[in-house]
Coordinates of C-alpha atoms in Angstrom, one line a residue:
M1 CA 128.8 -11.7 101.7
P2 CA 130.2 -10.9 105.2
E3 CA 134.0 -11.1 105.3
G4 CA 136.3 -12.4 108.0
D5 CA 136.4 -9.3 110.0
T6 CA 132.6 -9.0 110.0
V7 CA 132.2 -12.6 111.1
W8 CA 134.9 -12.1 113.8
Q9 CA 132.8 -9.2 115.2
A10 CA 129.6 -11.3 115.1
A11 CA 131.4 -14.1 117.0
R12 CA 132.5 -11.6 119.7
R13 CA 129.0 -10.2 120.1
L14 CA 127.6 -13.7 120.5
H15 CA 130.4 -14.7 122.9
D16 CA 130.1 -11.6 125.0
A17 CA 126.3 -12.0 125.2
L18 CA 125.9 -15.7 125.8
A19 CA 129.2 -17.3 127.0
G20 CA 128.9 -18.8 130.5
K21 CA 125.2 -18.3 130.7
V22 CA 122.3 -20.8 130.8
L23 CA 119.8 -20.7 128.0
T24 CA 116.2 -19.8 129.1
R25 CA 114.9 -19.8 125.5
S26 CA 115.7 -22.0 122.5
D27 CA 113.7 -21.7 119.3
F28 CA 114.8 -23.2 116.0
R29 CA 112.7 -22.2 113.1
V30 CA 114.0 -24.6 110.4
P31 CA 112.2 -27.9 109.7
Q32 CA 115.2 -30.1 110.5
Y33 CA 115.6 -28.8 114.1
A34 CA 112.0 -27.6 114.8
T35 CA 111.8 -29.8 117.9
A36 CA 115.3 -29.1 119.2
D37 CA 115.4 -27.6 122.6
L38 CA 118.6 -26.3 124.3
T39 CA 116.9 -24.7 127.2
G40 CA 118.8 -25.3 130.4
R41 CA 122.2 -25.8 128.7
T42 CA 125.1 -23.5 129.4
V43 CA 126.7 -21.7 126.4
L44 CA 130.4 -22.3 126.4
G45 CA 131.2 -19.7 123.8
T46 CA 131.3 -18.7 120.1
T47 CA 134.4 -18.8 117.9
P48 CA 134.8 -17.8 114.3
R49 CA 136.5 -20.0 111.7
G50 CA 137.0 -18.1 108.4
K51 CA 133.4 -17.1 107.6
H52 CA 131.9 -19.7 109.8
L53 CA 130.6 -19.4 113.3
L54 CA 130.8 -22.2 115.9
T55 CA 128.7 -21.8 119.0
R56 CA 129.5 -24.5 121.6
F57 CA 127.2 -25.8 124.4
E58 CA 127.8 -28.0 127.4
G59 CA 127.4 -31.7 126.5
G60 CA 129.7 -31.6 123.5
L61 CA 127.2 -29.9 121.1
T62 CA 128.1 -27.2 118.5
L63 CA 125.8 -25.0 116.5
H64 CA 127.4 -24.3 113.1
T65 CA 126.1 -21.2 111.2
H66 CA 127.2 -19.3 108.1
L67 CA 126.0 -15.9 107.2
R68 CA 126.4 -16.3 103.4
M69 CA 125.1 -13.3 101.5
E70 CA 122.4 -11.9 103.8
G71 CA 122.5 -13.7 107.1
A72 CA 123.0 -11.9 110.4
W73 CA 123.2 -12.5 114.1
K74 CA 121.7 -9.7 116.3
V75 CA 121.9 -9.4 120.1
Y76 CA 119.2 -7.6 122.1
G77 CA 118.7 -6.7 125.7
S78 CA 115.6 -7.4 127.8
G79 CA 112.7 -5.5 126.4
E80 CA 114.7 -4.2 123.4
R81 CA 112.8 -4.1 120.1
W82 CA 114.1 -6.6 117.5
K83 CA 115.2 -4.8 114.3
G84 CA 117.0 -7.4 112.3
G85 CA 114.1 -8.1 109.8
P86 CA 110.6 -9.5 109.7
A87 CA 109.7 -12.5 111.9
H88 CA 109.5 -14.9 109.0
Q89 CA 113.3 -14.4 108.4
I90 CA 114.2 -15.6 111.9
R91 CA 115.9 -19.0 111.9
V92 CA 117.0 -19.3 115.5
I93 CA 116.5 -17.6 118.9
L94 CA 118.9 -18.2 121.8
G95 CA 118.0 -16.4 125.0
T96 CA 119.4 -16.0 128.5
A97 CA 118.1 -14.1 131.5
D98 CA 119.4 -10.8 130.1
R99 CA 120.3 -11.2 126.4
T100 CA 118.7 -12.7 123.3
A101 CA 120.6 -13.6 120.2
V102 CA 118.5 -13.8 117.0
G103 CA 119.8 -15.4 113.8
Y104 CA 118.2 -13.9 110.6
R105 CA 118.3 -15.4 107.1
L106 CA 120.9 -18.0 108.1
Q107 CA 121.4 -20.2 105.1
V108 CA 123.6 -22.7 106.9
L109 CA 122.4 -23.9 110.3
E110 CA 123.3 -27.3 111.7
F111 CA 124.2 -29.2 114.8
L112 CA 127.5 -31.0 115.2
R113 CA 129.2 -32.9 117.9
T114 CA 131.9 -30.5 119.1
G115 CA 134.6 -33.2 118.5
E116 CA 133.4 -33.3 114.9
E117 CA 133.6 -29.6 113.9
E118 CA 136.2 -30.4 111.3
R119 CA 133.5 -32.0 109.3
A120 CA 132.2 -28.5 108.6
V121 CA 135.3 -26.4 108.6
G122 CA 138.2 -28.8 108.1
H123 CA 138.4 -27.9 104.4
L124 CA 139.3 -24.3 105.2
G125 CA 142.8 -22.9 104.7
P126 CA 144.7 -20.9 107.3
D127 CA 142.4 -18.4 109.1
L128 CA 143.5 -14.8 108.7
L129 CA 142.2 -14.0 112.2
G130 CA 142.6 -17.4 113.8
P131 CA 145.2 -19.2 115.9
D132 CA 146.1 -21.5 113.0
W133 CA 147.3 -18.6 110.7
N134 CA 150.3 -19.7 108.7
P135 CA 151.4 -17.3 105.9
E136 CA 153.7 -19.8 104.2
R137 CA 151.0 -22.4 104.0
A138 CA 148.5 -19.8 102.7
L139 CA 151.0 -18.7 100.0
A140 CA 151.6 -22.3 99.0
H141 CA 147.9 -22.9 98.6
L142 CA 147.5 -19.8 96.5
L143 CA 150.3 -20.7 94.1
A144 CA 149.3 -24.4 93.8
D145 CA 147.2 -23.5 90.7
P146 CA 149.3 -20.9 88.9
V147 CA 146.9 -20.4 86.0
R148 CA 144.0 -19.5 88.3
P149 CA 143.0 -15.8 88.3
L150 CA 144.3 -13.9 91.3
G151 CA 140.9 -12.8 92.4
E152 CA 139.4 -16.3 92.4
A153 CA 142.4 -17.7 94.2
L154 CA 142.0 -15.1 97.0
L155 CA 138.3 -15.9 97.3
D156 CA 138.8 -19.6 97.6
Q157 CA 138.5 -20.3 101.4
R158 CA 140.5 -23.5 100.9
N159 CA 143.5 -21.4 100.2
L160 CA 143.1 -18.9 103.1
A161 CA 140.0 -18.2 105.1
G162 CA 138.4 -14.8 105.6
I163 CA 138.6 -12.9 102.3
G164 CA 135.5 -11.8 100.6
N165 CA 134.7 -9.7 97.5
I166 CA 135.6 -6.4 99.1
Y167 CA 139.0 -7.5 100.4
K168 CA 139.7 -9.3 97.1
S169 CA 139.3 -6.1 95.1
E170 CA 141.3 -4.0 97.6
L171 CA 144.1 -6.5 97.9
C172 CA 144.5 -6.7 94.1
F173 CA 144.7 -2.9 93.9
L174 CA 147.3 -2.7 96.7
I175 CA 149.4 -5.4 95.1
G176 CA 149.1 -3.7 91.7
A177 CA 147.6 -6.5 89.7
T178 CA 144.2 -7.0 88.1
P179 CA 142.0 -9.8 89.6
W180 CA 142.2 -11.6 86.3
L181 CA 146.0 -12.0 86.3
P182 CA 147.0 -15.6 86.6
I183 CA 148.4 -15.8 90.1
G184 CA 151.5 -17.6 88.7
A185 CA 152.3 -14.5 86.7
L186 CA 152.5 -12.3 89.7
P187 CA 156.1 -11.5 90.5
A188 CA 157.4 -13.6 93.4
E189 CA 158.1 -10.7 95.7
R190 CA 154.5 -9.3 95.3
A191 CA 153.0 -12.8 95.7
A192 CA 154.9 -13.3 99.0
K193 CA 153.3 -10.0 100.3
L194 CA 149.8 -11.2 99.7
P195 CA 149.1 -13.2 102.9
H196 CA 150.8 -10.7 105.1
L197 CA 148.9 -7.8 103.6
A198 CA 145.6 -9.6 103.8
K199 CA 146.2 -10.3 107.5
R200 CA 147.1 -6.8 108.2
L201 CA 143.9 -5.4 106.5
L202 CA 141.6 -7.8 108.4
E203 CA 143.3 -7.3 111.7
A204 CA 143.1 -3.5 111.3
N205 CA 139.4 -3.7 110.6
R206 CA 138.1 -6.3 113.0
D207 CA 137.4 -3.8 115.7
R208 CA 136.1 -1.0 113.5
P209 CA 132.5 -0.3 112.7
V210 CA 133.4 0.9 109.2
R211 CA 135.9 -1.0 107.1
R212 CA 138.9 1.1 105.9
T213 CA 141.8 0.2 103.7
T214 CA 143.2 3.5 102.5
G215 CA 144.3 5.4 105.6
L216 CA 142.8 8.5 104.0
R217 CA 140.3 10.8 105.6
N218 CA 136.8 10.5 104.1
Q219 CA 137.9 7.7 101.7
D220 CA 137.4 4.3 103.2
L221 CA 138.2 2.1 100.2
F222 CA 140.5 2.4 97.2
V223 CA 138.4 0.7 94.5
Y224 CA 135.5 -1.3 95.8
G225 CA 132.2 0.3 95.1
R226 CA 133.8 3.3 93.5
A227 CA 133.1 2.8 89.8
P228 CA 133.1 5.1 87.8
R229 CA 134.6 7.6 90.2
P230 CA 138.3 8.5 89.7
C231 CA 141.1 6.4 91.2
L232 CA 142.5 7.9 94.4
R233 CA 146.0 7.6 93.0
C234 CA 145.9 8.3 89.3
H235 CA 142.4 9.7 88.8
T236 CA 141.5 7.2 86.0
P237 CA 137.8 6.1 86.3
I238 CA 137.5 2.9 88.3
R239 CA 136.0 0.0 86.4
V240 CA 133.7 -2.9 87.5
A241 CA 132.9 -6.3 86.1
D242 CA 131.7 -9.7 87.5
Q243 CA 134.3 -12.3 88.2
G244 CA 133.6 -16.0 88.8
D245 CA 131.5 -18.9 87.6
G246 CA 128.2 -16.9 87.1
S247 CA 126.4 -18.7 89.9
R248 CA 126.3 -15.4 91.9
E249 CA 127.1 -11.8 91.4
R250 CA 130.6 -10.9 92.4
P251 CA 131.2 -7.3 91.3
T252 CA 134.9 -6.8 91.0
Y253 CA 136.5 -3.3 91.0
W254 CA 139.9 -2.3 89.6
C255 CA 141.9 0.6 88.2
P256 CA 143.0 -0.1 84.6
V257 CA 146.1 2.1 85.1
C258 CA 147.4 1.3 88.6
Q259 CA 146.8 -2.5 88.1
T260 CA 148.6 -4.5 85.5
G261 CA 147.3 -7.7 83.8
P262 CA 144.3 -8.8 81.8
A263 CA 140.8 -7.6 82.3
P264 CA 137.4 -8.3 80.7
A265 CA 136.2 -6.0 77.9
P266 CA 133.3 -3.7 79.0
G267 CA 130.0 -5.5 78.9
S268 CA 131.5 -9.0 78.6
P269 CA 129.8 -11.9 80.5
P270 CA 131.5 -13.5 83.4
A271 CA 133.7 -16.5 82.7
R272 CA 132.5 -20.0 83.7
R273 CA 134.9 -21.5 86.2
T274 CA 135.1 -23.8 89.2
R275 CA 132.8 -22.5 92.0
T276 CA 134.5 -20.8 94.9
T277 CA 134.3 -22.7 98.2
N278 CA 133.2 -20.9 101.3

């Protein structure tokens, strides 16, 4: 699933391509909005909210989209070949005189009155890349359920918005705790660092084409995707297991030496828990 920095980049691409321009093409390929036509409306802009995208149009209308696991927004110039996937995966096309934005595989696509956007995103916690960022409130949300595993608490967008599976694994490594450690068992000084560290990582990567958390040449990530290669710090093989409620695959990576706390036995099934909110 795209994470907060990826969604921020998608919002910037859409905003740069469409903001202030009049739509000359509007094509919604989902049954609910098959007859919708925004042709002639001016696009006011696109803003990210956690992992959500809000594209606003004149007349107080907002298009709310969410990329989920496989969705993508692609922007093309006049005459440029569309390369985001086969035509049957296109959900929406928004075109101006010189740019065309194409939404592929969007699992969430809905119209809202702009004044009612909170209906879609009001449940989200402080946005790591947004103007509402508040580290104290984010920490309070994280610690509100002290028995919850650290990794699941970080993924819950109601606590703080923008962290996905990659940043979850990397943050747990950097803080020195396994993703299965109850967050209430994390020493207070390390818990207090979590929101600040998360923000620093996302801000450092929002303008990069390749996500990096290590600061090391030719090594982009500490643990995510590295099993069973050796840990960059202690050289112990990195491990991987699913974490979550079993409703989707959430491969979670950690170093059994550098990170303290409980971890599943090799080959054990994922625990059944409350589903993470996006």
